[in-house]
Amino acid sequence: MPNHFKEKIESKIISFDLLAKLGKKLTGKKIVFTAGGFDLIHVGHTRYLAESKANGDILIVGISGNAEIKLLKGHDRPIVDELARAEMIASLMVVDYVFIMPPINAVVSSIEALRPSVLIVPDDDWNTGYKDSSEAKAMAKFGGEVKIIPRQGPYISSSGMIEKAAAVMIRTNFQRFFTPEMMRELKG
């Protein structure tokens, strides 16, 4: 029996090279674009994407590639491969299309190819001067709008999830290694 859900998810994942063609195909629709790493997907991500979708007709999400995340977050990241991250984001009903961004000048290149009506960015410290950013300037070239929305899971992040999981693992292994008697002696 064919898996129509799998086919639908796969049809939402496009290559960067087809982005300009997709933008032209969607003429007349209000295209919303946002981008991110989405390394360990959590409720903050899903709420953010739902809020993004509410700003237009079509939501297109750019996924940071493995190399970009490694550069930004460190050699042990990403936890989840870019293709798996794209598939997970594509499985969300609020997302219409997903692509993996190019490694250089990722967001600006994506904006120039797609020409979205709206660019959604999270309300983070790094967006303080967004009006002077290359992304905002790229949007202004064709009359696009930049909207900042608040973080939807202010106390949740992929990095925080990794740190918590590591702490649990360390504590669990520590407890396995040391007997209760040894623990009492250490507290001593």
Short mmCIF file of N, CA and C in Angstrom, two decimals:
data_model
loop_
_atom_site.label_atom_id
_atom_site.label_comp_id
_atom_site.label_asym_id
_atom_site.label_seq_id
_atom_site.Cartn_x
_atom_site.Cartn_y
_atom_site.Cartn_z
N MET A 1 0.84 -1.17 0.00
CA MET A 1 0.00 0.00 0.00
C MET A 1 0.89 1.25 0.00
N PRO A 2 0.63 2.19 -0.92
CA PRO A 2 1.47 3.40 -0.97
C PRO A 2 1.26 4.27 0.27
N ASN A 3 2.33 4.91 0.68
CA ASN A 3 2.27 5.80 1.84
C ASN A 3 2.12 7.23 1.32
N HIS A 4 0.88 7.71 1.28
CA HIS A 4 0.61 9.03 0.73
C HIS A 4 1.16 10.15 1.61
N PHE A 5 1.27 9.89 2.90
CA PHE A 5 1.84 10.90 3.80
C PHE A 5 3.31 11.11 3.47
N LYS A 6 4.02 10.02 3.24
CA LYS A 6 5.45 10.12 2.90
C LYS A 6 5.62 10.87 1.58
N GLU A 7 4.77 10.57 0.61
CA GLU A 7 4.84 11.26 -0.68
C GLU A 7 4.57 12.75 -0.52
N LYS A 8 3.60 13.11 0.30
CA LYS A 8 3.28 14.52 0.53
C LYS A 8 4.45 15.24 1.18
N ILE A 9 5.06 14.61 2.17
CA ILE A 9 6.22 15.21 2.84
C ILE A 9 7.36 15.41 1.85
N GLU A 10 7.66 14.37 1.08
CA GLU A 10 8.75 14.46 0.09
C GLU A 10 8.50 15.54 -0.95
N SER A 11 7.22 15.75 -1.32
CA SER A 11 6.91 16.76 -2.34
C SER A 11 7.11 18.18 -1.82
N LYS A 12 7.18 18.35 -0.51
CA LYS A 12 7.37 19.67 0.08
C LYS A 12 8.84 20.06 0.18
N ILE A 13 9.74 19.10 -0.03
CA ILE A 13 11.18 19.37 0.04
C ILE A 13 11.69 19.66 -1.37
N ILE A 14 12.23 20.86 -1.56
CA ILE A 14 12.70 21.27 -2.87
C ILE A 14 14.18 21.62 -2.79
N SER A 15 14.83 21.69 -3.92
CA SER A 15 16.24 22.08 -3.93
C SER A 15 16.33 23.60 -4.04
N PHE A 16 17.42 24.14 -3.55
CA PHE A 16 17.64 25.59 -3.63
C PHE A 16 17.59 26.06 -5.08
N ASP A 17 18.08 25.25 -5.99
CA ASP A 17 18.12 25.62 -7.41
C ASP A 17 16.73 25.86 -7.99
N LEU A 18 15.69 25.30 -7.39
CA LEU A 18 14.33 25.48 -7.89
C LEU A 18 13.56 26.60 -7.19
N LEU A 19 14.22 27.31 -6.30
CA LEU A 19 13.56 28.33 -5.49
C LEU A 19 13.00 29.47 -6.33
N ALA A 20 13.77 30.00 -7.26
CA ALA A 20 13.30 31.11 -8.10
C ALA A 20 12.10 30.68 -8.93
N LYS A 21 12.15 29.48 -9.47
CA LYS A 21 11.03 28.95 -10.27
C LYS A 21 9.77 28.82 -9.40
N LEU A 22 9.94 28.34 -8.17
CA LEU A 22 8.81 28.20 -7.26
C LEU A 22 8.22 29.57 -6.94
N GLY A 23 9.07 30.56 -6.69
CA GLY A 23 8.59 31.91 -6.40
C GLY A 23 7.73 32.46 -7.53
N LYS A 24 8.15 32.23 -8.77
CA LYS A 24 7.38 32.68 -9.94
C LYS A 24 6.06 31.92 -10.05
N LYS A 25 6.10 30.63 -9.77
CA LYS A 25 4.89 29.79 -9.82
C LYS A 25 3.85 30.27 -8.82
N LEU A 26 4.31 30.79 -7.69
CA LEU A 26 3.41 31.22 -6.62
C LEU A 26 3.03 32.70 -6.70
N THR A 27 3.26 33.32 -7.85
CA THR A 27 2.89 34.73 -8.03
C THR A 27 1.42 34.92 -7.68
N GLY A 28 1.16 35.97 -6.93
CA GLY A 28 -0.21 36.24 -6.48
C GLY A 28 -0.49 35.75 -5.07
N LYS A 29 0.36 34.89 -4.59
CA LYS A 29 0.24 34.39 -3.21
C LYS A 29 1.18 35.21 -2.32
N LYS A 30 0.80 35.36 -1.07
CA LYS A 30 1.66 36.05 -0.10
C LYS A 30 2.62 35.00 0.46
N ILE A 31 3.86 35.05 -0.01
CA ILE A 31 4.88 34.08 0.39
C ILE A 31 5.59 34.58 1.63
N VAL A 32 5.64 33.71 2.63
CA VAL A 32 6.35 34.00 3.88
C VAL A 32 7.58 33.10 3.90
N PHE A 33 8.72 33.69 4.22
CA PHE A 33 9.97 32.93 4.30
C PHE A 33 10.58 33.11 5.68
N THR A 34 11.06 32.03 6.24
CA THR A 34 11.85 32.08 7.46
C THR A 34 12.93 31.02 7.36
N ALA A 35 13.92 31.13 8.21
CA ALA A 35 15.04 30.20 8.13
C ALA A 35 15.57 29.89 9.52
N GLY A 36 16.25 28.76 9.63
CA GLY A 36 16.84 28.39 10.91
C GLY A 36 17.55 27.06 10.83
N GLY A 37 18.16 26.70 11.94
CA GLY A 37 18.87 25.43 12.01
C GLY A 37 17.94 24.26 12.28
N PHE A 38 16.99 24.43 13.20
CA PHE A 38 16.02 23.40 13.55
C PHE A 38 16.71 22.08 13.85
N ASP A 39 17.77 22.15 14.68
CA ASP A 39 18.57 20.95 14.93
C ASP A 39 17.80 19.91 15.73
N LEU A 40 17.30 20.25 16.89
CA LEU A 40 16.43 19.35 17.65
C LEU A 40 15.08 20.05 17.73
N ILE A 41 14.14 19.61 16.95
CA ILE A 41 12.86 20.30 16.86
C ILE A 41 12.11 20.20 18.18
N HIS A 42 11.59 21.34 18.62
CA HIS A 42 10.85 21.42 19.89
C HIS A 42 9.64 22.32 19.71
N VAL A 43 8.84 22.45 20.76
CA VAL A 43 7.59 23.20 20.69
C VAL A 43 7.81 24.67 20.32
N GLY A 44 8.92 25.23 20.70
CA GLY A 44 9.22 26.61 20.30
C GLY A 44 9.30 26.74 18.79
N HIS A 45 9.92 25.75 18.14
CA HIS A 45 10.00 25.75 16.67
C HIS A 45 8.61 25.65 16.05
N THR A 46 7.81 24.70 16.53
CA THR A 46 6.50 24.50 15.91
C THR A 46 5.60 25.71 16.11
N ARG A 47 5.66 26.33 17.26
CA ARG A 47 4.88 27.55 17.50
C ARG A 47 5.36 28.70 16.62
N TYR A 48 6.67 28.82 16.49
CA TYR A 48 7.28 29.86 15.64
C TYR A 48 6.83 29.69 14.19
N LEU A 49 6.85 28.47 13.71
CA LEU A 49 6.44 28.22 12.32
C LEU A 49 4.94 28.47 12.13
N ALA A 50 4.14 28.11 13.11
CA ALA A 50 2.70 28.38 13.03
C ALA A 50 2.45 29.89 13.00
N GLU A 51 3.15 30.63 13.83
CA GLU A 51 3.02 32.09 13.85
C GLU A 51 3.50 32.68 12.53
N SER A 52 4.56 32.12 11.97
CA SER A 52 5.06 32.58 10.67
C SER A 52 4.02 32.36 9.58
N LYS A 53 3.43 31.18 9.55
CA LYS A 53 2.42 30.84 8.54
C LYS A 53 1.23 31.80 8.61
N ALA A 54 0.89 32.28 9.78
CA ALA A 54 -0.25 33.19 9.95
C ALA A 54 -0.04 34.53 9.25
N ASN A 55 1.17 34.79 8.77
CA ASN A 55 1.50 36.04 8.11
C ASN A 55 1.36 36.00 6.59
N GLY A 56 0.86 34.89 6.05
CA GLY A 56 0.72 34.81 4.60
C GLY A 56 0.02 33.55 4.15
N ASP A 57 0.10 33.30 2.84
CA ASP A 57 -0.56 32.14 2.23
C ASP A 57 0.33 30.90 2.20
N ILE A 58 1.60 31.11 1.90
CA ILE A 58 2.55 30.01 1.70
C ILE A 58 3.74 30.22 2.61
N LEU A 59 4.09 29.21 3.41
CA LEU A 59 5.27 29.29 4.27
C LEU A 59 6.37 28.41 3.69
N ILE A 60 7.50 29.06 3.42
CA ILE A 60 8.67 28.36 2.91
C ILE A 60 9.79 28.52 3.94
N VAL A 61 10.38 27.39 4.31
CA VAL A 61 11.39 27.37 5.37
C VAL A 61 12.74 26.96 4.81
N GLY A 62 13.74 27.79 5.07
CA GLY A 62 15.12 27.46 4.72
C GLY A 62 15.79 26.81 5.92
N ILE A 63 16.42 25.67 5.68
CA ILE A 63 17.12 24.93 6.73
C ILE A 63 18.63 25.18 6.58
N SER A 64 19.28 25.54 7.66
CA SER A 64 20.74 25.70 7.62
C SER A 64 21.38 24.34 7.38
N GLY A 65 22.35 24.32 6.49
CA GLY A 65 23.05 23.09 6.19
C GLY A 65 23.96 22.65 7.33
N ASN A 66 24.41 21.42 7.25
CA ASN A 66 25.29 20.86 8.29
C ASN A 66 26.54 21.72 8.51
N ALA A 67 27.17 22.16 7.40
CA ALA A 67 28.41 22.93 7.51
C ALA A 67 28.19 24.26 8.22
N GLU A 68 27.08 24.92 7.92
CA GLU A 68 26.80 26.21 8.57
C GLU A 68 26.57 26.04 10.07
N ILE A 69 25.81 25.02 10.45
CA ILE A 69 25.56 24.80 11.88
C ILE A 69 26.85 24.44 12.59
N LYS A 70 27.67 23.62 11.96
CA LYS A 70 28.96 23.25 12.56
C LYS A 70 29.81 24.51 12.80
N LEU A 71 29.78 25.41 11.84
CA LEU A 71 30.54 26.65 11.95
C LEU A 71 30.00 27.54 13.08
N LEU A 72 28.67 27.64 13.19
CA LEU A 72 28.05 28.52 14.18
C LEU A 72 28.00 27.93 15.58
N LYS A 73 27.77 26.61 15.69
CA LYS A 73 27.50 25.98 16.98
C LYS A 73 28.63 25.11 17.51
N GLY A 74 29.57 24.73 16.66
CA GLY A 74 30.68 23.91 17.12
C GLY A 74 30.78 22.58 16.38
N HIS A 75 31.92 21.93 16.53
CA HIS A 75 32.23 20.73 15.76
C HIS A 75 31.30 19.55 16.03
N ASP A 76 30.64 19.53 17.19
CA ASP A 76 29.77 18.40 17.52
C ASP A 76 28.31 18.64 17.11
N ARG A 77 28.07 19.66 16.36
CA ARG A 77 26.73 19.96 15.88
C ARG A 77 26.74 19.92 14.35
N PRO A 78 25.67 19.70 13.68
CA PRO A 78 24.35 19.45 14.23
C PRO A 78 24.23 18.04 14.79
N ILE A 79 23.23 17.86 15.62
CA ILE A 79 22.91 16.54 16.14
C ILE A 79 22.18 15.74 15.07
N VAL A 80 21.28 16.42 14.36
CA VAL A 80 20.45 15.78 13.33
C VAL A 80 20.91 16.28 11.96
N ASP A 81 21.10 15.36 11.02
CA ASP A 81 21.55 15.69 9.67
C ASP A 81 20.56 16.60 8.96
N GLU A 82 21.06 17.42 8.04
CA GLU A 82 20.23 18.39 7.32
C GLU A 82 19.06 17.76 6.56
N LEU A 83 19.26 16.60 5.97
CA LEU A 83 18.16 15.96 5.24
C LEU A 83 17.06 15.50 6.17
N ALA A 84 17.43 14.98 7.34
CA ALA A 84 16.42 14.57 8.32
C ALA A 84 15.71 15.78 8.89
N ARG A 85 16.44 16.88 9.12
CA ARG A 85 15.80 18.10 9.63
C ARG A 85 14.81 18.64 8.61
N ALA A 86 15.18 18.62 7.34
CA ALA A 86 14.26 19.09 6.29
C ALA A 86 13.00 18.23 6.25
N GLU A 87 13.16 16.93 6.37
CA GLU A 87 12.00 16.03 6.35
C GLU A 87 11.09 16.27 7.56
N MET A 88 11.68 16.49 8.72
CA MET A 88 10.86 16.74 9.92
C MET A 88 10.08 18.05 9.78
N ILE A 89 10.72 19.09 9.29
CA ILE A 89 10.03 20.37 9.11
C ILE A 89 8.94 20.23 8.04
N ALA A 90 9.23 19.50 6.97
CA ALA A 90 8.24 19.29 5.90
C ALA A 90 7.02 18.53 6.40
N SER A 91 7.17 17.73 7.44
CA SER A 91 6.04 16.96 7.96
C SER A 91 5.04 17.81 8.73
N LEU A 92 5.40 19.04 9.05
CA LEU A 92 4.50 19.92 9.78
C LEU A 92 3.45 20.51 8.83
N MET A 93 2.19 20.49 9.26
CA MET A 93 1.12 20.92 8.38
C MET A 93 1.18 22.41 8.03
N VAL A 94 1.79 23.24 8.85
CA VAL A 94 1.85 24.68 8.56
C VAL A 94 2.91 25.02 7.51
N VAL A 95 3.80 24.09 7.22
CA VAL A 95 4.90 24.34 6.28
C VAL A 95 4.50 23.85 4.89
N ASP A 96 4.68 24.73 3.91
CA ASP A 96 4.34 24.38 2.53
C ASP A 96 5.54 23.85 1.75
N TYR A 97 6.71 24.44 1.96
CA TYR A 97 7.93 23.99 1.28
C TYR A 97 9.12 24.17 2.21
N VAL A 98 10.12 23.32 1.99
CA VAL A 98 11.37 23.36 2.76
C VAL A 98 12.52 23.17 1.79
N PHE A 99 13.62 23.84 2.06
CA PHE A 99 14.84 23.62 1.27
C PHE A 99 16.05 23.81 2.17
N ILE A 100 17.15 23.22 1.78
CA ILE A 100 18.41 23.40 2.50
C ILE A 100 19.13 24.57 1.86
N MET A 101 19.46 25.55 2.68
CA MET A 101 20.07 26.77 2.16
C MET A 101 21.52 26.53 1.73
N PRO A 102 21.99 27.37 0.80
CA PRO A 102 23.39 27.26 0.38
C PRO A 102 24.32 27.65 1.53
N PRO A 103 25.56 27.18 1.49
CA PRO A 103 26.46 27.42 2.62
C PRO A 103 26.97 28.85 2.75
N ILE A 104 26.95 29.62 1.69
CA ILE A 104 27.49 30.98 1.74
C ILE A 104 26.36 31.98 1.52
N ASN A 105 26.30 32.99 2.39
CA ASN A 105 25.30 34.05 2.27
C ASN A 105 23.90 33.45 2.18
N ALA A 106 23.62 32.50 3.05
CA ALA A 106 22.45 31.63 2.96
C ALA A 106 21.12 32.37 2.88
N VAL A 107 20.82 33.21 3.83
CA VAL A 107 19.51 33.85 3.88
C VAL A 107 19.35 34.87 2.76
N VAL A 108 20.36 35.68 2.52
CA VAL A 108 20.27 36.69 1.46
C VAL A 108 20.12 36.01 0.10
N SER A 109 20.89 34.97 -0.15
CA SER A 109 20.77 34.23 -1.42
C SER A 109 19.37 33.66 -1.59
N SER A 110 18.81 33.17 -0.49
CA SER A 110 17.46 32.59 -0.52
C SER A 110 16.42 33.67 -0.79
N ILE A 111 16.56 34.82 -0.16
CA ILE A 111 15.64 35.94 -0.38
C ILE A 111 15.69 36.38 -1.84
N GLU A 112 16.90 36.53 -2.37
CA GLU A 112 17.06 36.99 -3.76
C GLU A 112 16.46 36.01 -4.75
N ALA A 113 16.57 34.72 -4.48
CA ALA A 113 16.01 33.72 -5.39
C ALA A 113 14.49 33.64 -5.26
N LEU A 114 13.97 33.65 -4.05
CA LEU A 114 12.55 33.43 -3.80
C LEU A 114 11.70 34.70 -3.94
N ARG A 115 12.25 35.83 -3.49
CA ARG A 115 11.53 37.11 -3.47
C ARG A 115 10.22 37.01 -2.69
N PRO A 116 10.31 36.64 -1.41
CA PRO A 116 9.10 36.48 -0.60
C PRO A 116 8.44 37.83 -0.28
N SER A 117 7.18 37.79 0.07
CA SER A 117 6.46 38.99 0.50
C SER A 117 6.89 39.39 1.90
N VAL A 118 7.13 38.38 2.75
CA VAL A 118 7.46 38.62 4.16
C VAL A 118 8.63 37.73 4.58
N LEU A 119 9.58 38.31 5.28
CA LEU A 119 10.65 37.56 5.94
C LEU A 119 10.36 37.62 7.43
N ILE A 120 10.25 36.46 8.04
CA ILE A 120 10.00 36.39 9.49
C ILE A 120 11.32 36.06 10.19
N VAL A 121 11.62 36.86 11.22
CA VAL A 121 12.81 36.60 12.03
C VAL A 121 12.40 36.59 13.50
N PRO A 122 13.06 35.76 14.31
CA PRO A 122 12.72 35.72 15.74
C PRO A 122 13.27 36.94 16.47
N ASP A 123 12.61 37.31 17.52
CA ASP A 123 13.00 38.44 18.34
C ASP A 123 14.14 38.01 19.26
N ASP A 124 15.33 38.01 18.71
CA ASP A 124 16.53 37.62 19.46
C ASP A 124 17.47 38.81 19.55
N ASP A 125 18.45 38.72 20.40
CA ASP A 125 19.43 39.79 20.54
C ASP A 125 20.13 40.12 19.22
N TRP A 126 20.39 39.11 18.40
CA TRP A 126 21.12 39.36 17.16
C TRP A 126 20.29 40.10 16.12
N ASN A 127 19.01 40.32 16.38
CA ASN A 127 18.16 41.05 15.44
C ASN A 127 18.01 42.52 15.81
N THR A 128 18.75 42.99 16.80
CA THR A 128 18.62 44.36 17.28
C THR A 128 18.76 45.37 16.14
N GLY A 129 19.73 45.22 15.30
CA GLY A 129 19.94 46.15 14.19
C GLY A 129 19.51 45.58 12.86
N TYR A 130 18.41 44.84 12.86
CA TYR A 130 18.02 44.12 11.64
C TYR A 130 17.73 45.05 10.46
N LYS A 131 17.29 46.29 10.72
CA LYS A 131 16.96 47.20 9.61
C LYS A 131 18.18 47.52 8.76
N ASP A 132 19.36 47.42 9.34
CA ASP A 132 20.59 47.67 8.61
C ASP A 132 21.22 46.38 8.09
N SER A 133 20.57 45.26 8.32
CA SER A 133 21.13 43.97 7.92
C SER A 133 21.04 43.76 6.41
N SER A 134 21.88 42.90 5.91
CA SER A 134 21.85 42.57 4.49
C SER A 134 20.53 41.90 4.11
N GLU A 135 19.93 41.17 5.06
CA GLU A 135 18.64 40.51 4.80
C GLU A 135 17.53 41.55 4.59
N ALA A 136 17.47 42.55 5.48
CA ALA A 136 16.45 43.60 5.36
C ALA A 136 16.66 44.40 4.08
N LYS A 137 17.90 44.67 3.74
CA LYS A 137 18.20 45.41 2.49
C LYS A 137 17.79 44.59 1.27
N ALA A 138 18.00 43.27 1.32
CA ALA A 138 17.58 42.40 0.20
C ALA A 138 16.06 42.42 0.06
N MET A 139 15.34 42.40 1.17
CA MET A 139 13.87 42.44 1.13
C MET A 139 13.39 43.79 0.58
N ALA A 140 14.04 44.87 0.97
CA ALA A 140 13.63 46.20 0.54
C ALA A 140 13.78 46.40 -0.96
N LYS A 141 14.71 45.69 -1.58
CA LYS A 141 14.96 45.84 -3.02
C LYS A 141 13.71 45.58 -3.86
N PHE A 142 12.83 44.70 -3.39
CA PHE A 142 11.62 44.40 -4.16
C PHE A 142 10.35 44.64 -3.36
N GLY A 143 10.45 45.44 -2.31
CA GLY A 143 9.27 45.84 -1.55
C GLY A 143 8.78 44.82 -0.54
N GLY A 144 9.62 43.85 -0.19
CA GLY A 144 9.25 42.86 0.81
C GLY A 144 9.31 43.45 2.21
N GLU A 145 8.68 42.79 3.13
CA GLU A 145 8.57 43.26 4.50
C GLU A 145 9.29 42.30 5.45
N VAL A 146 9.92 42.85 6.49
CA VAL A 146 10.54 42.04 7.53
C VAL A 146 9.68 42.16 8.78
N LYS A 147 9.28 41.03 9.33
CA LYS A 147 8.50 41.02 10.57
C LYS A 147 9.28 40.26 11.63
N ILE A 148 9.31 40.84 12.81
CA ILE A 148 9.96 40.18 13.95
C ILE A 148 8.85 39.64 14.84
N ILE A 149 8.95 38.36 15.16
CA ILE A 149 7.98 37.78 16.09
C ILE A 149 8.72 37.27 17.32
N PRO A 150 8.06 37.32 18.47
CA PRO A 150 8.71 36.86 19.70
C PRO A 150 9.00 35.37 19.66
N ARG A 151 10.03 34.99 20.39
CA ARG A 151 10.32 33.56 20.54
C ARG A 151 9.09 32.89 21.12
N GLN A 152 8.75 31.75 20.58
CA GLN A 152 7.52 31.06 20.97
C GLN A 152 7.76 30.05 22.09
N GLY A 153 8.99 29.77 22.37
CA GLY A 153 9.35 28.89 23.49
C GLY A 153 10.54 29.53 24.16
N PRO A 154 10.32 30.63 24.91
CA PRO A 154 11.45 31.43 25.40
C PRO A 154 12.44 30.68 26.29
N TYR A 155 12.03 29.58 26.87
CA TYR A 155 12.95 28.85 27.75
C TYR A 155 13.36 27.51 27.15
N ILE A 156 13.13 27.37 25.85
CA ILE A 156 13.43 26.11 25.17
C ILE A 156 14.37 26.41 24.01
N SER A 157 15.42 25.64 23.88
CA SER A 157 16.32 25.76 22.73
C SER A 157 16.96 24.41 22.48
N SER A 158 17.41 24.20 21.24
CA SER A 158 18.12 22.96 20.93
C SER A 158 19.36 22.83 21.80
N SER A 159 20.10 23.93 21.95
CA SER A 159 21.32 23.89 22.77
C SER A 159 20.99 23.54 24.21
N GLY A 160 19.91 24.12 24.74
CA GLY A 160 19.49 23.82 26.11
C GLY A 160 19.10 22.36 26.28
N MET A 161 18.43 21.81 25.26
CA MET A 161 18.04 20.40 25.32
C MET A 161 19.27 19.50 25.34
N ILE A 162 20.28 19.86 24.55
CA ILE A 162 21.51 19.07 24.52
C ILE A 162 22.21 19.12 25.86
N GLU A 163 22.29 20.33 26.45
CA GLU A 163 22.94 20.48 27.75
C GLU A 163 22.22 19.67 28.84
N LYS A 164 20.90 19.70 28.82
CA LYS A 164 20.13 18.95 29.82
C LYS A 164 20.34 17.46 29.65
N ALA A 165 20.31 16.98 28.41
CA ALA A 165 20.52 15.56 28.15
C ALA A 165 21.92 15.13 28.60
N ALA A 166 22.91 15.98 28.35
CA ALA A 166 24.27 15.66 28.77
C ALA A 166 24.37 15.60 30.29
N ALA A 167 23.72 16.53 30.98
CA ALA A 167 23.74 16.54 32.45
C ALA A 167 23.09 15.29 33.02
N VAL A 168 21.98 14.87 32.44
CA VAL A 168 21.31 13.65 32.89
C VAL A 168 22.23 12.44 32.68
N MET A 169 22.88 12.39 31.52
CA MET A 169 23.77 11.28 31.21
C MET A 169 24.95 11.24 32.18
N ILE A 170 25.53 12.39 32.46
CA ILE A 170 26.65 12.44 33.40
C ILE A 170 26.21 11.98 34.78
N ARG A 171 25.08 12.51 35.25
CA ARG A 171 24.57 12.13 36.57
C ARG A 171 24.28 10.63 36.64
N THR A 172 23.64 10.10 35.62
CA THR A 172 23.30 8.67 35.59
C THR A 172 24.56 7.81 35.62
N ASN A 173 25.54 8.18 34.81
CA ASN A 173 26.79 7.41 34.79
C ASN A 173 27.57 7.55 36.09
N PHE A 174 27.52 8.73 36.67
CA PHE A 174 28.19 8.95 37.95
C PHE A 174 27.56 8.05 39.02
N GLN A 175 26.23 7.98 39.05
CA GLN A 175 25.53 7.16 40.03
C GLN A 175 25.78 5.67 39.82
N ARG A 176 25.96 5.27 38.57
CA ARG A 176 26.25 3.86 38.29
C ARG A 176 27.66 3.48 38.75
N PHE A 177 28.57 4.42 38.62
CA PHE A 177 29.96 4.14 38.94
C PHE A 177 30.20 4.11 40.45
N PHE A 178 29.60 5.05 41.16
CA PHE A 178 29.82 5.15 42.59
C PHE A 178 28.72 4.44 43.36
N THR A 179 29.09 3.59 44.30
CA THR A 179 28.12 2.91 45.16
C THR A 179 27.59 3.91 46.19
N PRO A 180 26.47 3.61 46.83
CA PRO A 180 25.96 4.50 47.88
C PRO A 180 26.98 4.74 48.98
N GLU A 181 27.76 3.71 49.33
CA GLU A 181 28.79 3.88 50.37
C GLU A 181 29.83 4.89 49.93
N MET A 182 30.27 4.78 48.67
CA MET A 182 31.27 5.70 48.16
C MET A 182 30.72 7.13 48.15
N MET A 183 29.45 7.28 47.82
CA MET A 183 28.82 8.60 47.79
C MET A 183 28.81 9.23 49.18
N ARG A 184 28.51 8.41 50.20
CA ARG A 184 28.50 8.92 51.57
C ARG A 184 29.90 9.38 51.97
N GLU A 185 30.90 8.63 51.58
CA GLU A 185 32.27 9.00 51.90
C GLU A 185 32.67 10.31 51.21
N LEU A 186 32.23 10.47 49.96
CA LEU A 186 32.53 11.69 49.24
C LEU A 186 31.89 12.90 49.88
N LYS A 187 30.67 12.73 50.38
CA LYS A 187 29.96 13.84 51.02
C LYS A 187 30.56 14.17 52.38
N GLY A 188 31.17 13.17 52.97
CA GLY A 188 31.72 13.20 54.17
C GLY A 188 32.11 13.73 55.33
#
